[in-house]
Amino acid sequence: EIVLTQSPGTLSLSPGERATLSCRASQTLRSNSLAWYQQKPGQAPCLLIYGASSRATGIPDRFSGSGSGTDFSLTISRLETEDFAVYYCQQYGDSPYTFGQGTKLEIK
Amino acid sequence: EVQVVESGGGLVKPGGSLRLSCVGSGFTFSSYAMSWIRQAPGKGLEWVSSISSSNSYIYHADSVKGRFTISRDNANNALYLQMNSLSVDDTAIYYCARVDGLGWIDPWGQGALVTVSS
């Protein structure tokens, strides 16, 4: 089973700042098979990024994904108030599909 | 609008059973794999079960193997999760989810709360 490790556990930033979240896989992911999700309190997660760098429909371009192999990142270029939430990465390159433990992005 | 909607959550005693249902709309249900993913209170996401579009492939996490059974009815755009021998560790929000493309999840349902308590 591929283990995904997200860092940091909590990230404290201010609106307007740049956020970089990391996701490291225990094995190389085939075909950059990595997705990112955002979860706000009391809501279901929603898809942000798939294929490591492709934005899902309707996702603002301040969200970008990058990386390959075992190291991936999600960058939010200029934080807006609604971006403060928990973010999860997920790999689908190998069964069973797995999630990272999450990064909480909080307002400083 | 593409959406999935769960039903069937509730309070059940340890050792009891519960069946979750999910109905998909706005897409060709029979063309997509579907999954159940759960989230215990204050915790992260755990992939529970998956089923391929044609029922030919089924996956259950080790934590639920032998107790949970995933199934689908493509004629009625429905997905099910039969949960038996429930324990307090199964308390969670259970999300129905469409597996899109090569394996990402989109969309997610709003979630069904399952509480196992005496």
XYZ file of N, CA, C and O in Angstrom, chain B residues 21-117:
388
model
N -27.508 3.600 1.170
C -27.850 3.668 -0.242
C -27.354 4.979 -0.828
O -27.169 5.970 -0.116
N -27.152 4.976 -2.127
C -26.699 6.180 -2.830
C -27.309 6.144 -4.224
O -27.285 5.100 -4.894
N -27.837 7.259 -4.658
C -28.391 7.362 -6.003
C -27.617 8.420 -6.781
O -27.391 9.533 -6.282
N -27.208 8.062 -7.971
C -26.495 8.989 -8.833
C -27.417 9.577 -9.888
O -28.339 8.915 -10.364
N -27.158 10.823 -10.267
C -27.962 11.476 -11.312
C -27.090 12.453 -12.090
O -26.041 12.896 -11.599
N -27.525 12.746 -13.306
C -26.795 13.697 -14.135
C -25.638 13.090 -14.903
O -24.891 13.814 -15.564
N -25.458 11.776 -14.796
C -24.394 11.096 -15.534
C -24.823 9.655 -15.803
O -25.794 9.170 -15.209
N -24.099 8.987 -16.690
C -24.401 7.600 -17.021
C -23.812 6.711 -15.935
O -22.639 6.326 -15.980
N -24.644 6.395 -14.953
C -24.193 5.692 -13.739
C -23.467 4.400 -14.082
O -22.433 4.086 -13.483
N -23.961 3.663 -15.045
C -23.407 2.345 -15.362
C -22.015 2.399 -15.980
O -21.373 1.361 -16.147
N -21.528 3.587 -16.304
C -20.216 3.726 -16.930
C -19.097 4.015 -15.935
O -17.933 4.100 -16.326
N -19.440 4.198 -14.674
C -18.459 4.642 -13.684
C -18.309 3.659 -12.528
O -19.297 3.104 -12.030
N -17.053 3.488 -12.085
C -16.828 2.837 -10.804
C -17.330 3.769 -9.704
O -17.364 4.987 -9.876
N -17.720 3.168 -8.590
C -18.231 3.929 -7.453
C -17.551 3.456 -6.174
O -17.085 2.315 -6.088
N -17.527 4.331 -5.202
C -16.837 4.009 -3.953
C -17.569 4.552 -2.745
O -18.394 5.463 -2.861
N -17.241 3.985 -1.599
C -17.629 4.523 -0.297
C -16.343 4.921 0.423
O -15.396 4.130 0.502
N -16.309 6.106 0.944
C -15.177 6.656 1.681
C -15.736 7.195 2.984
O -16.791 7.820 3.000
N -15.041 6.939 4.094
C -15.567 7.384 5.382
C -14.592 8.311 6.100
O -13.396 8.333 5.813
N -15.166 9.039 7.047
C -14.379 9.987 7.837
C -14.884 9.942 9.274
O -16.002 10.390 9.556
N -14.076 9.393 10.156
C -14.417 9.366 11.579
C -14.383 10.793 12.130
O -13.695 11.658 11.570
N -15.097 11.045 13.219
C -15.162 12.414 13.768
C -13.773 13.000 14.014
O -12.949 12.401 14.709
N -13.509 14.142 13.407
C -12.234 14.830 13.600
C -11.036 14.177 12.940
O -9.898 14.585 13.195
N -11.274 13.184 12.101
C -10.174 12.428 11.494
C -10.105 12.650 9.982
O -10.880 13.418 9.415
N -9.177 11.940 9.345
C -8.996 12.042 7.914
C -9.891 11.090 7.140
O -10.822 10.488 7.677
N -9.587 10.950 5.860
C -10.411 10.161 4.935
C -9.873 8.739 4.812
O -8.666 8.530 4.694
N -10.791 7.771 4.815
C -10.433 6.360 4.669
C -11.250 5.752 3.539
O -12.476 5.782 3.573
N -10.561 5.182 2.576
C -11.236 4.501 1.467
C -11.785 3.175 1.994
O -11.028 2.340 2.448
N -13.079 2.974 1.912
C -13.718 1.792 2.495
C -13.925 0.694 1.463
O -13.479 -0.440 1.645
N -14.647 1.009 0.386
C -15.024 0.001 -0.608
C -15.163 0.630 -1.984
O -15.511 1.804 -2.090
N -14.893 -0.170 -3.010
C -15.074 0.266 -4.395
C -15.678 -0.854 -5.207
O -15.469 -2.038 -4.903
N -16.391 -0.486 -6.258
C -16.969 -1.466 -7.178
C -16.856 -0.911 -8.596
O -17.118 0.268 -8.834
N -16.431 -1.757 -9.521
C -16.279 -1.326 -10.907
C -17.648 -1.139 -11.561
O -18.680 -1.541 -11.020
N -17.642 -0.557 -12.729
C -18.894 -0.220 -13.407
C -19.757 -1.450 -13.690
O -20.984 -1.391 -13.620
N -19.089 -2.571 -13.973
C -19.823 -3.784 -14.362
C -19.826 -4.849 -13.270
O -20.156 -6.010 -13.526
N -19.479 -4.463 -12.057
C -19.431 -5.399 -10.909
C -18.291 -6.409 -10.993
O -18.228 -7.319 -10.165
N -17.395 -6.268 -11.956
C -16.358 -7.274 -12.131
C -15.211 -7.143 -11.134
O -14.443 -8.090 -10.930
N -15.065 -5.972 -10.526
C -13.999 -5.739 -9.544
C -14.592 -5.101 -8.303
O -15.289 -4.102 -8.374
N -14.298 -5.714 -7.156
C -14.760 -5.182 -5.872
C -13.581 -5.125 -4.918
O -12.754 -6.046 -4.864
N -13.493 -4.027 -4.184
C -12.429 -3.846 -3.188
C -13.069 -3.478 -1.859
O -13.990 -2.676 -1.794
N -12.541 -4.095 -0.791
C -12.902 -3.695 0.563
C -11.626 -3.506 1.363
O -10.716 -4.342 1.298
N -11.557 -2.430 2.128
C -10.412 -2.215 2.999
C -10.335 -3.334 4.028
O -11.361 -3.923 4.411
N -9.120 -3.619 4.489
C -8.945 -4.690 5.479
C -9.791 -4.444 6.724
O -10.261 -5.395 7.356
N -9.984 -3.174 7.069
C -10.713 -2.825 8.288
C -12.193 -3.223 8.234
O -12.853 -3.297 9.276
N -12.720 -3.473 7.032
C -14.142 -3.810 6.900
C -14.364 -5.141 6.194
O -15.517 -5.599 6.084
N -13.296 -5.762 5.722
C -13.423 -7.008 4.956
C -14.122 -8.082 5.796
O -13.804 -8.276 6.970
N -15.089 -8.747 5.164
C -15.852 -9.783 5.849
C -17.049 -9.252 6.610
O -17.890 -10.036 7.069
N -17.149 -7.935 6.763
C -18.282 -7.336 7.487
C -19.121 -6.435 6.581
O -20.341 -6.352 6.744
N -18.478 -5.742 5.643
C -19.168 -4.816 4.741
C -19.231 -5.429 3.343
O -18.300 -6.122 2.914
N -20.313 -5.131 2.629
C -20.451 -5.586 1.254
C -20.959 -4.441 0.392
O -22.018 -3.859 0.675
N -20.217 -4.119 -0.658
C -20.626 -3.096 -1.599
C -21.342 -3.772 -2.770
O -20.967 -4.878 -3.186
N -22.379 -3.117 -3.279
C -23.096 -3.639 -4.434
C -23.712 -2.470 -5.191
O -23.759 -1.343 -4.679
N -24.187 -2.749 -6.389
C -24.795 -1.695 -7.195
C -25.926 -2.259 -8.049
O -25.960 -3.457 -8.350
N -26.836 -1.384 -8.430
C -27.965 -1.708 -9.311
C -27.947 -0.659 -10.409
O -28.492 0.444 -10.237
N -27.322 -0.984 -11.520
C -27.178 -0.004 -12.591
C -28.525 0.384 -13.207
O -28.677 1.502 -13.710
N -29.500 -0.506 -13.167
C -30.810 -0.187 -13.733
C -31.488 0.955 -12.978
O -32.295 1.697 -13.546
N -31.152 1.078 -11.694
C -31.758 2.121 -10.854
C -30.760 3.162 -10.375
O -31.067 3.945 -9.478
N -29.578 3.190 -11.003
C -28.545 4.184 -10.668
C -28.234 4.193 -9.171
O -28.047 5.265 -8.574
N -28.163 3.012 -8.584
C -28.018 2.931 -7.133
C -26.767 2.177 -6.700
O -26.345 1.210 -7.334
N -26.201 2.635 -5.598
C -25.038 2.021 -4.956
C -25.422 1.719 -3.520
O -26.150 2.492 -2.891
N -24.926 0.606 -3.008
C -25.269 0.202 -1.643
C -24.024 -0.172 -0.853
O -23.000 -0.560 -1.415
N -24.142 -0.070 0.461
C -23.124 -0.599 1.372
C -23.853 -1.285 2.515
O -24.482 -0.616 3.341
N -23.780 -2.609 2.531
C -24.345 -3.381 3.630
C -23.279 -3.522 4.703
O -22.199 -4.043 4.435
N -23.585 -3.042 5.893
C -22.624 -3.043 6.990
C -23.142 -3.930 8.115
O -24.202 -3.662 8.681
N -22.396 -4.999 8.405
C -22.762 -5.931 9.471
C -21.704 -5.915 10.568
O -20.596 -5.405 10.376
N -22.054 -6.464 11.706
C -21.128 -6.572 12.843
C -20.448 -5.238 13.131
O -19.228 -5.170 13.295
N -21.251 -4.205 13.205
C -20.701 -2.850 13.387
C -20.087 -2.688 14.767
O -20.589 -3.233 15.770
N -19.000 -1.927 14.812
C -18.347 -1.601 16.082
C -18.255 -0.088 16.216
O -18.478 0.651 15.252
N -17.894 0.358 17.415
C -17.799 1.808 17.646
C -16.777 2.447 16.716
O -16.876 3.623 16.380
N -15.786 1.663 16.285
C -14.763 2.191 15.368
C -15.309 2.479 13.980
O -14.623 3.100 13.160
N -16.501 2.012 13.687
C -17.126 2.274 12.389
C -17.917 3.583 12.386
O -18.454 3.981 11.344
N -17.992 4.242 13.538
C -18.679 5.532 13.606
C -17.967 6.542 12.713
O -16.772 6.789 12.861
N -18.717 7.105 11.761
C -18.110 8.001 10.773
C -19.188 8.585 9.872
O -20.332 8.121 9.868
N -18.789 9.589 9.119
C -19.583 10.036 7.983
C -19.153 9.184 6.792
O -17.950 9.067 6.520
N -20.120 8.604 6.124
C -19.842 7.768 4.964
C -20.230 8.532 3.696
O -21.387 8.930 3.533
N -19.250 8.738 2.838
C -19.471 9.455 1.593
C -19.584 8.474 0.430
O -18.727 7.600 0.267
N -20.605 8.666 -0.357
C -20.724 7.999 -1.649
C -19.942 8.836 -2.647
O -20.002 10.081 -2.598
N -19.229 8.179 -3.556
C -18.361 8.943 -4.438
C -18.254 8.278 -5.813
O -18.155 7.050 -5.905
N -18.264 9.097 -6.830
C -18.033 8.598 -8.183
C -16.535 8.605 -8.461
O -15.850 9.597 -8.200
N -16.036 7.506 -8.982
C -14.633 7.431 -9.362
C -14.521 7.910 -10.800
O -15.019 7.260 -11.726
N -13.893 9.052 -10.989
C -13.809 9.673 -12.312
C -12.467 9.376 -12.956
O -11.495 9.062 -12.265
N -12.427 9.468 -14.259
C -11.170 9.321 -14.978
C -10.409 8.067 -14.570
O -10.942 6.971 -14.547
N -9.149 8.252 -14.191
C -8.295 7.126 -13.823
C -8.386 6.765 -12.343
O -7.791 5.779 -11.918
N -9.115 7.557 -11.563
C -9.250 7.179 -10.161
C -9.466 8.308 -9.175
O -9.472 8.064 -7.971
N -9.627 9.532 -9.667
C -9.929 10.587 -8.709
C -11.428 10.588 -8.403
O -12.217 9.958 -9.086
N -11.796 11.290 -7.340
C -13.173 11.272 -6.866
C -13.869 12.580 -7.214
O -13.439 13.652 -6.800
N -14.955 12.466 -7.978
C -15.727 13.646 -8.326
C -17.028 13.221 -8.992
O -16.995 12.562 -10.037
N -18.177 13.539 -8.349
C -18.325 14.321 -7.135
C -18.393 13.424 -5.890
O -18.387 12.192 -6.019
N -18.469 14.068 -4.747
C -18.725 13.423 -3.466
C -20.174 13.701 -3.071
O -20.710 14.761 -3.377
N -20.782 12.750 -2.372
C -22.091 13.019 -1.800
C -21.951 13.895 -0.570
O -20.844 14.226 -0.143
N -23.091 14.259 0.001
C -23.058 15.132 1.182
C -22.707 14.365 2.449
O -22.371 14.964 3.473
N -22.770 13.038 2.386
C -22.382 12.199 3.512
C -23.559 11.693 4.319
O -24.587 12.377 4.448
N -23.411 10.491 4.851
C -24.416 9.879 5.728
C -23.733 9.534 7.044
O -22.729 8.816 7.049
N -24.262 10.045 8.141
C -23.650 9.806 9.451
C -24.103 8.469 10.015
O -25.304 8.208 10.135
N -23.122 7.645 10.338
C -23.366 6.363 10.992
C -22.757 6.433 12.383
O -21.558 6.662 12.516
N -23.591 6.254 13.389
C -23.132 6.279 14.774
C -23.381 4.918 15.389
O -24.516 4.435 15.415
N -22.312 4.302 15.876
C -22.416 2.995 16.529
C -22.179 3.205 18.018
O -21.083 3.571 18.440
N -23.216 3.019 18.786
C -23.136 3.285 20.222
C -24.217 2.500 20.958
O -25.304 2.285 20.420
